[in-house]
PDB file of C-alpha atoms in Angstrom:
ATOM      1  CA  MET A   1     -17.390  14.230  21.158  1.00 60.00           C
ATOM      2  CA  GLU A   2     -20.849  14.764  19.287  1.00 71.00           C
ATOM      3  CA  ASP A   3     -24.127  12.672  20.489  1.00 84.00           C
ATOM      4  CA  PRO A   4     -24.874   9.649  18.339  1.00 87.00           C
ATOM      5  CA  LYS A   5     -26.909  10.440  15.181  1.00 91.00           C
ATOM      6  CA  LYS A   6     -29.709   8.315  14.261  1.00 92.00           C
ATOM      7  CA  HIS A   7     -30.301   8.002  10.362  1.00 93.00           C
ATOM      8  CA  HIS A   8     -33.711   7.574   8.426  1.00 95.00           C
ATOM      9  CA  ASP A   9     -32.789   4.127   7.843  1.00 96.00           C
ATOM     10  CA  GLY A  10     -32.535   3.210  11.718  1.00 93.00           C
ATOM     11  CA  THR A  11     -28.675   2.969  11.726  1.00 95.00           C
ATOM     12  CA  VAL A  12     -26.621   5.025  14.229  1.00 93.00           C
ATOM     13  CA  THR A  13     -23.173   6.471  14.205  1.00 90.00           C
ATOM     14  CA  SER A  14     -21.172   7.737  16.860  1.00 85.00           C
ATOM     15  CA  ASP A  15     -17.726   9.773  17.023  1.00 79.00           C
ATOM     16  CA  HIS A  16     -15.415   9.081  19.809  1.00 78.00           C
ATOM     17  CA  GLY A  17     -12.598  11.409  20.780  1.00 80.00           C
ATOM     18  CA  THR A  18      -8.924  10.857  20.190  1.00 86.00           C
ATOM     19  CA  GLN A  19      -6.645  10.944  22.609  1.00 92.00           C
ATOM     20  CA  VAL A  20      -2.629  10.352  22.304  1.00 94.00           C
ATOM     21  CA  ILE A  21      -0.319   9.974  25.521  1.00 95.00           C
ATOM     22  CA  ALA A  22       3.317  11.371  25.621  1.00 93.00           C
ATOM     23  CA  PHE A  23       5.402   8.970  27.540  1.00 88.00           C
ATOM     24  CA  THR A  24       9.193   9.938  28.776  1.00 83.00           C
ATOM     25  CA  PRO A  25      11.696   7.709  27.944  1.00 79.00           C
ATOM     26  CA  GLY A  26      13.285   6.123  31.087  1.00 79.00           C
ATOM     27  CA  ASP A  27      10.466   5.707  33.192  1.00 84.00           C
ATOM     28  CA  ASP A  28       7.523   4.988  31.040  1.00 82.00           C
ATOM     29  CA  LYS A  29       5.612   7.752  32.686  1.00 87.00           C
ATOM     30  CA  GLY A  30       2.669   9.444  31.073  1.00 91.00           C
ATOM     31  CA  ARG A  31       3.371  13.067  31.011  1.00 91.00           C
ATOM     32  CA  VAL A  32       0.756  14.867  28.488  1.00 93.00           C
ATOM     33  CA  VAL A  33      -2.643  13.740  27.309  1.00 95.00           C
ATOM     34  CA  TYR A  34      -3.067  15.203  23.869  1.00 96.00           C
ATOM     35  CA  THR A  35      -6.755  15.286  22.420  1.00 92.00           C
ATOM     36  CA  HIS A  36      -8.618  16.013  19.271  1.00 86.00           C
ATOM     37  CA  GLY A  37      -7.468  19.378  17.531  1.00 89.00           C
ATOM     38  CA  THR A  38      -3.600  18.923  18.815  1.00 94.00           C
ATOM     39  CA  THR A  39      -1.659  20.233  15.871  1.00 95.00           C
ATOM     40  CA  VAL A  40       1.573  19.005  14.514  1.00 96.00           C
ATOM     41  CA  ASP A  41       3.074  22.358  15.715  1.00 97.00           C
ATOM     42  CA  ASP A  42       1.886  21.373  19.326  1.00 96.00           C
ATOM     43  CA  PHE A  43       3.731  18.106  18.979  1.00 95.00           C
ATOM     44  CA  ALA A  44       6.767  19.651  17.403  1.00 96.00           C
ATOM     45  CA  HIS A  45       6.935  22.251  20.387  1.00 96.00           C
ATOM     46  CA  ASP A  46       6.239  19.683  23.312  1.00 93.00           C
ATOM     47  CA  LEU A  47       8.012  16.362  22.494  1.00 91.00           C
ATOM     48  CA  PRO A  48      11.564  17.615  22.022  1.00 92.00           C
ATOM     49  CA  LEU A  49      11.129  19.418  25.709  1.00 90.00           C
ATOM     50  CA  LEU A  50       9.467  16.266  26.944  1.00 86.00           C
ATOM     51  CA  VAL A  51      12.673  14.132  25.702  1.00 85.00           C
ATOM     52  CA  LYS A  52      15.004  16.743  26.833  1.00 85.00           C
ATOM     53  CA  ASN A  53      13.786  17.070  30.362  1.00 78.00           C
ATOM     54  CA  ALA A  54      12.960  13.369  31.018  1.00 71.00           C
TER      55      ALA A  54
END
């Protein structure tokens, strides 16, 4: 996350981080928190493992 940016016209913009929480079926427990920069390959690798081992 970057610091807020003040523009010449006086407006301010701010970015917020992204989070995705992977829950396992059956017990609805959050097992993994994915943050900004998580790739499709990361999801494709991890999610089947989470479901299989739930």
